[in-house]
JSON list of C-alpha atoms in Angstrom, two decimals:
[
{"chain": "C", "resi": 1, "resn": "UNK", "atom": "CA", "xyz": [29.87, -4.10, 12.76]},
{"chain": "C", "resi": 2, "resn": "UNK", "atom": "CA", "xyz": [28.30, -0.60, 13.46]},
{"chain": "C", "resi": 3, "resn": "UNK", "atom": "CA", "xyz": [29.88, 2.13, 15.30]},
{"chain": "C", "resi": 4, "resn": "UNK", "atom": "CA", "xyz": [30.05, 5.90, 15.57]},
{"chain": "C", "resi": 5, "resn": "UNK", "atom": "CA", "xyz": [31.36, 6.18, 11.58]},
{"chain": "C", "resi": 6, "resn": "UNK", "atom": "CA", "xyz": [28.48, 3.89, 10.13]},
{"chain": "C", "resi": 7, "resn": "UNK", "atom": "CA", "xyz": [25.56, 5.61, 8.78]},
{"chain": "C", "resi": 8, "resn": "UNK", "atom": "CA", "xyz": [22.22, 4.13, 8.72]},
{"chain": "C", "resi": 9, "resn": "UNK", "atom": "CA", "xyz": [20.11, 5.12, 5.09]},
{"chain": "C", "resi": 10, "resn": "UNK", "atom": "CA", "xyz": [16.71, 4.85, 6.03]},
{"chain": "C", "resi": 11, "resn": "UNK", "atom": "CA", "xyz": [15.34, 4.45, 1.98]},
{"chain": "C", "resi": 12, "resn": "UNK", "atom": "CA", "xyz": [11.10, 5.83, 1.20]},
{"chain": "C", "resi": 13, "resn": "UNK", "atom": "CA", "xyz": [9.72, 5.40, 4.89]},
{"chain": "C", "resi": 14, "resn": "UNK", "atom": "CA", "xyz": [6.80, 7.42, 3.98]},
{"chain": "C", "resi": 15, "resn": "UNK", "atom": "CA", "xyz": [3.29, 7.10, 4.00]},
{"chain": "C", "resi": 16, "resn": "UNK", "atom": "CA", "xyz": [2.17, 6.58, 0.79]},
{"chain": "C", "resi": 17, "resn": "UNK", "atom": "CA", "xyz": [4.26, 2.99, 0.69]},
{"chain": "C", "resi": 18, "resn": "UNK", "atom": "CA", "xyz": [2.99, 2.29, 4.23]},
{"chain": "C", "resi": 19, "resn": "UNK", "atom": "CA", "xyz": [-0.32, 2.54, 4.55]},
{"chain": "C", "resi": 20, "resn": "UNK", "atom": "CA", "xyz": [-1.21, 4.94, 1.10]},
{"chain": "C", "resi": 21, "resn": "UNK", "atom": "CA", "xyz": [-1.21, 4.45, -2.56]},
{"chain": "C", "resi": 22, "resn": "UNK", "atom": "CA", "xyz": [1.43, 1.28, -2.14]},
{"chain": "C", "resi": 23, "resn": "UNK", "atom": "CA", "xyz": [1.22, 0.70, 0.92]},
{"chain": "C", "resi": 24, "resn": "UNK", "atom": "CA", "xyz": [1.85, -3.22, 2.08]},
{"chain": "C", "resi": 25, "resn": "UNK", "atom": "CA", "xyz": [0.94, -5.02, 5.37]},
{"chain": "C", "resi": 26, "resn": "UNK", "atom": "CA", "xyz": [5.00, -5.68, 5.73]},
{"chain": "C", "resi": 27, "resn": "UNK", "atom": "CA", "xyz": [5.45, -2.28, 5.34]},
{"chain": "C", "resi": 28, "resn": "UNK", "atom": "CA", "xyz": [3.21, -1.36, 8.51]},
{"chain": "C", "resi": 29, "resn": "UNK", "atom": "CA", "xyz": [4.80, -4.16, 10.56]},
{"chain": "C", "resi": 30, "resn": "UNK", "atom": "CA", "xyz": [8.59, -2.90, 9.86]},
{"chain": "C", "resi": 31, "resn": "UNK", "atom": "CA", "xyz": [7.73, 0.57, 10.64]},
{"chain": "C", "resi": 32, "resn": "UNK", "atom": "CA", "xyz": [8.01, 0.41, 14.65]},
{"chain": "C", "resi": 33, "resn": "UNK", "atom": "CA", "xyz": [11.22, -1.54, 14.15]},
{"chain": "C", "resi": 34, "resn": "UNK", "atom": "CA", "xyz": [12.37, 1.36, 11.97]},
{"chain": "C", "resi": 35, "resn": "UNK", "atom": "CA", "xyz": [11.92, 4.01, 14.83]},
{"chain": "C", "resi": 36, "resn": "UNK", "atom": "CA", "xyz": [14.04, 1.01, 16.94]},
{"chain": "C", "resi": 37, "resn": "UNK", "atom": "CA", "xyz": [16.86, 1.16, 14.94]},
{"chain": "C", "resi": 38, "resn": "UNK", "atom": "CA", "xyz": [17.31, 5.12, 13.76]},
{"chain": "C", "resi": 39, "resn": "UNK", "atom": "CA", "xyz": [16.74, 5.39, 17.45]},
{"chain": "C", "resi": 40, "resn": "UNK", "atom": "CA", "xyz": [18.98, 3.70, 18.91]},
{"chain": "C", "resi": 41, "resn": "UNK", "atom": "CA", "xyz": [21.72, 3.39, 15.73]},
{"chain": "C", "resi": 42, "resn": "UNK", "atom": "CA", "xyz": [25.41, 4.37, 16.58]},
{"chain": "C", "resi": 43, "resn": "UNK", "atom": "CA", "xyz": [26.46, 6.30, 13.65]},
{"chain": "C", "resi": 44, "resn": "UNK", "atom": "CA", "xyz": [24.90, 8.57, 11.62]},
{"chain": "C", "resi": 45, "resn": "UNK", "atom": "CA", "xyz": [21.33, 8.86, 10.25]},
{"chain": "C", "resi": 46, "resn": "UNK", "atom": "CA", "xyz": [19.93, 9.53, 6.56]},
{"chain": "C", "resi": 47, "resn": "UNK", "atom": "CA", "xyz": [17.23, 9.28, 4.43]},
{"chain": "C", "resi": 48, "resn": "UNK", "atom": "CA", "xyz": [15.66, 9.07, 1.36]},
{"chain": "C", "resi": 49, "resn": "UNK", "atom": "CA", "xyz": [12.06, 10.27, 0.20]},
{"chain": "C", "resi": 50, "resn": "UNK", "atom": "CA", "xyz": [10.75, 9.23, -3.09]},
{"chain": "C", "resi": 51, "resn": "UNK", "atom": "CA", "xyz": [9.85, 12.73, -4.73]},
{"chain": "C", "resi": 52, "resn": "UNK", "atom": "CA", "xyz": [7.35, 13.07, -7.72]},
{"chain": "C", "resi": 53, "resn": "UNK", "atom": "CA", "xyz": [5.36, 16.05, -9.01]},
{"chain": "C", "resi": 54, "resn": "UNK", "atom": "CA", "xyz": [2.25, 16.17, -10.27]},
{"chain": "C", "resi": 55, "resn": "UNK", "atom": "CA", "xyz": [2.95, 15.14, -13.75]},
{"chain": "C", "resi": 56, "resn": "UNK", "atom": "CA", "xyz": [3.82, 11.79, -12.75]},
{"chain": "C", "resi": 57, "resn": "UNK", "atom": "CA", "xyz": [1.76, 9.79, -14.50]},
{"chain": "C", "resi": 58, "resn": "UNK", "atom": "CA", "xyz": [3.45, 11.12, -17.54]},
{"chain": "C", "resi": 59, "resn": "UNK", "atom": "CA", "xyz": [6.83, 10.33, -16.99]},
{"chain": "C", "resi": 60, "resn": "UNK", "atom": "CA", "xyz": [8.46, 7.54, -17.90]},
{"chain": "C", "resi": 61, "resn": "UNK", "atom": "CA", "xyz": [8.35, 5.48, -14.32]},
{"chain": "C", "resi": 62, "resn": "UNK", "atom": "CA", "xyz": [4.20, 6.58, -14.09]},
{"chain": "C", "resi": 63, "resn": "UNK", "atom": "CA", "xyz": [3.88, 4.92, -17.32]},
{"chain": "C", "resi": 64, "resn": "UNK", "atom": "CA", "xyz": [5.40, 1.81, -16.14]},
{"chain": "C", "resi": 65, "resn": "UNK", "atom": "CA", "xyz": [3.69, 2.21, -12.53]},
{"chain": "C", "resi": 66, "resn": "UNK", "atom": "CA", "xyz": [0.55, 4.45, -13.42]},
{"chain": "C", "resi": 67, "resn": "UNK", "atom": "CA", "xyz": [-0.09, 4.67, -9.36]},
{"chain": "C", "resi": 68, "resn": "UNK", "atom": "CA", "xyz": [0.06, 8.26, -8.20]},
{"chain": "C", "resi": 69, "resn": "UNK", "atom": "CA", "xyz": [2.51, 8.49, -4.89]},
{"chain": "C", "resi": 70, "resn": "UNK", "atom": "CA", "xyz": [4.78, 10.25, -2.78]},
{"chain": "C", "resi": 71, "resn": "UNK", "atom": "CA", "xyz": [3.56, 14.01, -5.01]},
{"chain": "C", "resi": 72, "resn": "UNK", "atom": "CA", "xyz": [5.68, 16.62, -3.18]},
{"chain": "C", "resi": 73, "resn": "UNK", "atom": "CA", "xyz": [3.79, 18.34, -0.39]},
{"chain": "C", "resi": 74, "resn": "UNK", "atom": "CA", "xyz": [1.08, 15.15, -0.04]},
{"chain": "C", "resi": 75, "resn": "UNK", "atom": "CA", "xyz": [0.48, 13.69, 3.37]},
{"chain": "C", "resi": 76, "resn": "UNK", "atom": "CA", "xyz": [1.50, 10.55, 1.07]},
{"chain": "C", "resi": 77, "resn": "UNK", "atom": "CA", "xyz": [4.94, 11.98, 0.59]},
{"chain": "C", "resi": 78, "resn": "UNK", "atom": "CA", "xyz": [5.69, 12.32, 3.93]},
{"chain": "C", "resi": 79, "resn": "UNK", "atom": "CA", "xyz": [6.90, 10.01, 6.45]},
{"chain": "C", "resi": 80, "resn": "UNK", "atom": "CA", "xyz": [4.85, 8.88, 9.59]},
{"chain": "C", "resi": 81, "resn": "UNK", "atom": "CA", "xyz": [4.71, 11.46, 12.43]},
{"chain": "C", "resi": 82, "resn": "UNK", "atom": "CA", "xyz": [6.67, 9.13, 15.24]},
{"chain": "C", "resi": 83, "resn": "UNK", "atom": "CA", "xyz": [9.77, 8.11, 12.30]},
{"chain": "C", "resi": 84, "resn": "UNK", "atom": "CA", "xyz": [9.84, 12.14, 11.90]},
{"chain": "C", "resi": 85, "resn": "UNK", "atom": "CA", "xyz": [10.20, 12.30, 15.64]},
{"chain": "C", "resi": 86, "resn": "UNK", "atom": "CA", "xyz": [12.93, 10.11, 15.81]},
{"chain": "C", "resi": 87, "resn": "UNK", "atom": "CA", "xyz": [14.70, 11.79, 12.37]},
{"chain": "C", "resi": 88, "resn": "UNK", "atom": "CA", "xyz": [14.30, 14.59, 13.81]},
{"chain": "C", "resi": 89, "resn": "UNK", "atom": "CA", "xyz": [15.80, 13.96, 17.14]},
{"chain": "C", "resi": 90, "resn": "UNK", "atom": "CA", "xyz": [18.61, 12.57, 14.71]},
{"chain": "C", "resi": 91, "resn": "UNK", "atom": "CA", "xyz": [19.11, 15.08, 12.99]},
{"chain": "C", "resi": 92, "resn": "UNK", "atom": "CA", "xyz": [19.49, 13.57, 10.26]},
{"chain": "C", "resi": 93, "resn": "UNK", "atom": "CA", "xyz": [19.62, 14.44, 7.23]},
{"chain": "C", "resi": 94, "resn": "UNK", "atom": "CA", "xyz": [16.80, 13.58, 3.91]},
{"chain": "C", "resi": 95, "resn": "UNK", "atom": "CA", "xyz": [17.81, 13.53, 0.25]},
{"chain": "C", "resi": 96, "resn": "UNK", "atom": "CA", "xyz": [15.03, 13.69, -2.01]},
{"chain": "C", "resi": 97, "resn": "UNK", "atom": "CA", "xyz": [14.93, 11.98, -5.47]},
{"chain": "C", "resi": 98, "resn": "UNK", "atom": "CA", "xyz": [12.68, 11.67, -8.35]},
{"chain": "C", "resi": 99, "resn": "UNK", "atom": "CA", "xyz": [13.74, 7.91, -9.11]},
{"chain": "C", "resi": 100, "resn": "UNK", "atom": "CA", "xyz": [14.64, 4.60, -7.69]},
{"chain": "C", "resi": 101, "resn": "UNK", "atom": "CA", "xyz": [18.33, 5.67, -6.13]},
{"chain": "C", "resi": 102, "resn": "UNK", "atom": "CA", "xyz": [19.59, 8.71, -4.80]},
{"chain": "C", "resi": 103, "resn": "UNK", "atom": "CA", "xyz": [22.59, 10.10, -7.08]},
{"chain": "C", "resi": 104, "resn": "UNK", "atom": "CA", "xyz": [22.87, 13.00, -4.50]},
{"chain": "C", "resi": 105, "resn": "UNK", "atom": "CA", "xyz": [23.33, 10.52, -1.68]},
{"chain": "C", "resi": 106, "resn": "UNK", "atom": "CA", "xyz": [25.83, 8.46, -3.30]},
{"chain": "C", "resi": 107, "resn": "UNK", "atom": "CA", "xyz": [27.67, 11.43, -4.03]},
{"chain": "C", "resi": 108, "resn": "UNK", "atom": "CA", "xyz": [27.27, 12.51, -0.12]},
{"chain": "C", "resi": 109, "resn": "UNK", "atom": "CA", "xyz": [28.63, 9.69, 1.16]},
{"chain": "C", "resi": 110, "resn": "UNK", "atom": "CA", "xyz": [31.41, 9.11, -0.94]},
{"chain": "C", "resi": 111, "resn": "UNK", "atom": "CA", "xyz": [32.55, 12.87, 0.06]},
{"chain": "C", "resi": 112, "resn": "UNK", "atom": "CA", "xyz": [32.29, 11.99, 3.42]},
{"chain": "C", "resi": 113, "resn": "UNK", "atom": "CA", "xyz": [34.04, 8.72, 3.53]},
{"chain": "C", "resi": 114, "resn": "UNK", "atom": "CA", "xyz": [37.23, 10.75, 1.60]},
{"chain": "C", "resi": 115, "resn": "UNK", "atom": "CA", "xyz": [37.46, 13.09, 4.49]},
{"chain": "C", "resi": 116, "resn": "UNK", "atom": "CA", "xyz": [36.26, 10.70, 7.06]},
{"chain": "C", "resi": 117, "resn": "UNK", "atom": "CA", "xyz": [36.01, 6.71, 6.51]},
{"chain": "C", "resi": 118, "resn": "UNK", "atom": "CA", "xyz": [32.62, 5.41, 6.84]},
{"chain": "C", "resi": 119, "resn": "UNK", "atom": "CA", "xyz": [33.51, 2.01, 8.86]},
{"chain": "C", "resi": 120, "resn": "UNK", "atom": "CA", "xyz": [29.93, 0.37, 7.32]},
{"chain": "C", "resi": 121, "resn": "UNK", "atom": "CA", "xyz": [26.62, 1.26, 5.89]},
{"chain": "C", "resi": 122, "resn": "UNK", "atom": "CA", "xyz": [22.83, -0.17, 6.61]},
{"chain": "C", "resi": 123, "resn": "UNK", "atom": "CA", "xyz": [20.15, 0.30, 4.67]},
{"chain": "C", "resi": 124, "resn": "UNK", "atom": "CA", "xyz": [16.27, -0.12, 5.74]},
{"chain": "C", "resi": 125, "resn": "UNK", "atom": "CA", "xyz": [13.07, 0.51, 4.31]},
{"chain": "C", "resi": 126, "resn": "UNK", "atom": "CA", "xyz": [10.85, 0.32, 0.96]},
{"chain": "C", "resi": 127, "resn": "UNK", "atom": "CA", "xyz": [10.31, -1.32, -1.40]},
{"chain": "C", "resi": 128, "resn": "UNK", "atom": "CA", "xyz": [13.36, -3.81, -1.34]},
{"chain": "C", "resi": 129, "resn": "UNK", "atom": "CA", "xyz": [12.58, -4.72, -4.23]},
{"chain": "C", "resi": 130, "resn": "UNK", "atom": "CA", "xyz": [12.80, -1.22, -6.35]},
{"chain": "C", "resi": 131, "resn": "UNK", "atom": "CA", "xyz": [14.48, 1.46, -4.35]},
{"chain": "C", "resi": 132, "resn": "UNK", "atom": "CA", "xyz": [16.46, -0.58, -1.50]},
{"chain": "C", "resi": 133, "resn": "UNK", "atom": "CA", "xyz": [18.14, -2.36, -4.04]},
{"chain": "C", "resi": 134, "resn": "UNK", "atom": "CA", "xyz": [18.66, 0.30, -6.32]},
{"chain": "C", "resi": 135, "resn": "UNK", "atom": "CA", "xyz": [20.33, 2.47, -3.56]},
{"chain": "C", "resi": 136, "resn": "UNK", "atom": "CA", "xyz": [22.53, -0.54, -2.27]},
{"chain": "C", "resi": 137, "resn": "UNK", "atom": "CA", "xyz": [23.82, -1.43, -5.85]},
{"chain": "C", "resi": 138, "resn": "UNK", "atom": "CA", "xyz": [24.40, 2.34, -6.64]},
{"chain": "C", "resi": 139, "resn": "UNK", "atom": "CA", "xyz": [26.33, 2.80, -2.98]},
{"chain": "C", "resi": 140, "resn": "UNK", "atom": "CA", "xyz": [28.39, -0.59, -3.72]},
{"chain": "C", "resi": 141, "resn": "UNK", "atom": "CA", "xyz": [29.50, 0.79, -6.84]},
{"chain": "C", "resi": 142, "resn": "UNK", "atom": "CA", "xyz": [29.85, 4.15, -5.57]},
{"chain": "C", "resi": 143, "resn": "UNK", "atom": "CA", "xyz": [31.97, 3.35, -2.36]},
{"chain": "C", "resi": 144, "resn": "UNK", "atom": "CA", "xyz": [33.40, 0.04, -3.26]},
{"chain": "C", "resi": 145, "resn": "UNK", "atom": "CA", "xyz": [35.11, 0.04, 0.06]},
{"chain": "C", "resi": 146, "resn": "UNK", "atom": "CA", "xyz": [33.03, 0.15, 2.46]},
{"chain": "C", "resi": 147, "resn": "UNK", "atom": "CA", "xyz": [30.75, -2.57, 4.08]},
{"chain": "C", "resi": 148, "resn": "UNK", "atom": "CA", "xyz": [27.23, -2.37, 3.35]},
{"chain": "C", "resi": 149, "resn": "UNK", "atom": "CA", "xyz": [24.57, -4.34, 5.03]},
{"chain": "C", "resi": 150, "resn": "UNK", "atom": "CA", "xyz": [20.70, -4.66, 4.36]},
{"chain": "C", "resi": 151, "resn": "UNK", "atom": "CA", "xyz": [19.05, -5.68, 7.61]},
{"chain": "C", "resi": 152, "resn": "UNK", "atom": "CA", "xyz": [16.07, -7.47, 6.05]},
{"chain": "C", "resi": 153, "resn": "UNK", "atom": "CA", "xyz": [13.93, -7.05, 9.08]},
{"chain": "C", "resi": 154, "resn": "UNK", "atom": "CA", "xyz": [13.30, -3.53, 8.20]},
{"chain": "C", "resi": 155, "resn": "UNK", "atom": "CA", "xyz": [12.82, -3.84, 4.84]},
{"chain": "C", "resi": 156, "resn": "UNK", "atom": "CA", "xyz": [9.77, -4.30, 2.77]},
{"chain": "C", "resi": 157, "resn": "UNK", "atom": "CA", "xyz": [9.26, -4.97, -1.07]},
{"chain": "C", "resi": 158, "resn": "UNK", "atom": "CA", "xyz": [5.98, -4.91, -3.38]},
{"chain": "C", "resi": 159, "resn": "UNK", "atom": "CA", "xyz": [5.55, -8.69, -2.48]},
{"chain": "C", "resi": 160, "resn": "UNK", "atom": "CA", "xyz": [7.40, -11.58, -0.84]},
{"chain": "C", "resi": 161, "resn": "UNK", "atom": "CA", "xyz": [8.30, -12.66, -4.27]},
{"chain": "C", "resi": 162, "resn": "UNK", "atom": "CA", "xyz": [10.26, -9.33, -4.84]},
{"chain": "C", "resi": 163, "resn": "UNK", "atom": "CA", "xyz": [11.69, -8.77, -1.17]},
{"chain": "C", "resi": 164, "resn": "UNK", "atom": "CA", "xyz": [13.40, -12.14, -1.48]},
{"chain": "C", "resi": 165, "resn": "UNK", "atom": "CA", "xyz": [14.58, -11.89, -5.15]},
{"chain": "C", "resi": 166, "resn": "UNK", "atom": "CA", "xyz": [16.51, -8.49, -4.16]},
{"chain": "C", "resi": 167, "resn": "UNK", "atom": "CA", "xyz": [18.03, -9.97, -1.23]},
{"chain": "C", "resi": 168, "resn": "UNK", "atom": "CA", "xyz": [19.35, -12.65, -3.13]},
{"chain": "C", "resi": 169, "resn": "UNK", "atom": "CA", "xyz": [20.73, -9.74, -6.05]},
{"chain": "C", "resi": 170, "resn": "UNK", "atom": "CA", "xyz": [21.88, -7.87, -3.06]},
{"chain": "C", "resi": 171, "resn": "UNK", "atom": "CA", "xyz": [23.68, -11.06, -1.57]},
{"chain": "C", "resi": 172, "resn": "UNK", "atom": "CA", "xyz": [25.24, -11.48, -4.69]},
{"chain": "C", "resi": 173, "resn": "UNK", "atom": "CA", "xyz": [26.72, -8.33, -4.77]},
{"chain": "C", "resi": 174, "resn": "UNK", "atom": "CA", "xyz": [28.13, -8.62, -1.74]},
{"chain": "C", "resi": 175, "resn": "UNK", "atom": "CA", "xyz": [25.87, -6.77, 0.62]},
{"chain": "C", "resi": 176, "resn": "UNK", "atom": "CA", "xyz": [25.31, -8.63, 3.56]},
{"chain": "C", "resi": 177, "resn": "UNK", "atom": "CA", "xyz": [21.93, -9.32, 4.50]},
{"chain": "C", "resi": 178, "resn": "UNK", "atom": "CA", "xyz": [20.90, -9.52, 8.04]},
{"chain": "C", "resi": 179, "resn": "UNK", "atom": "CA", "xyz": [17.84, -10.61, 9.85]},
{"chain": "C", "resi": 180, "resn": "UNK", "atom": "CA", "xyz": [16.40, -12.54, 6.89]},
{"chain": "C", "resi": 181, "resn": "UNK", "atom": "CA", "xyz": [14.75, -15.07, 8.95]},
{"chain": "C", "resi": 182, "resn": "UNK", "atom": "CA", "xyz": [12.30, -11.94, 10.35]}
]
């Protein structure tokens, strides 16, 4: 299903919803299976960081989730030393939003598939439940075309309750969801 024009969106891999402020013990376990696939992934790399400032408790997402995370600049906003290494090696390339989906990298990746088709799209990372789901929904309606895959393995929500219910939304909408069984 993946080749050289498939891009891999690698969604919030960063500290503070690893092992920080949010952090979850499925979280930790996906990460070295994260490095395994941006590593060794045919296409094309991106990803997303979750980007707040310091007035994020006053916002309207802070006061629905009054945790502070992922502040600009924080070692909580960044993502873990050996997934830089590999994103890095990648070069690939990060899109930074304030909220659940990235408008930016919707926008990207529609430009791109006009002047040269994306064959698929996989997306991996955190939470499944919030901002994997949010960027698959927003990239289904965005590029309508093109396959896009969750590979459930790599992805992490804010509970098992929450991972499962957005892989059954995401099913529904037609995103096929691999590795659920892991």
């Amino acid at each position: 299903m993946f080749d050289e024009n498939s891009v891999l969106v690698a969604v919030d891999m960063q500290n503070d919803f690893i092992t920080g402020a949010l952090g979850t013990p499925r979280a930790r376990i996906i990460l070295e299976r994260v490095c395994e696939l941006a590593a060794t992934f045919p296409g094309d790399v991106v990803y997303t960081l979750d980007t707040h400032d310091r007035d994020y408790l006053s916002t309207y997402e802070g006061t629905q989730l009054p945790i502070e995370h992922c502040i600009k600049g924080t070692q909580g906003w960044r993502v873990p030393d050996r997934l830089m290494k590999v994103l890095s090696e990648r070069r690939a390339h990060a899109f930074e939003k304030s909220t659940f989906a990235s408008i930016s990298l919707a926008d990207a990746l529609r430009d791109r598939h006009a002047k040269r088709p994306i064959s698929a799209v996989e997306l991996v990372g955190l939470c499944t439940d919030i901002c994997v789901v949010s960027c698959a929904l927003l990239l289904r309606a965005t590029i309508p075309e093109v396959p896009l895959a969750v590979d459930a393995s790599c992805c992490a929500g804010s509970d098992p309750q929450g991972h499962s219910a957005a892989l059954k939304t995401m099913k529904s909408c037609q995103v096929l969801i691999r590795n659920a069984d892991r």
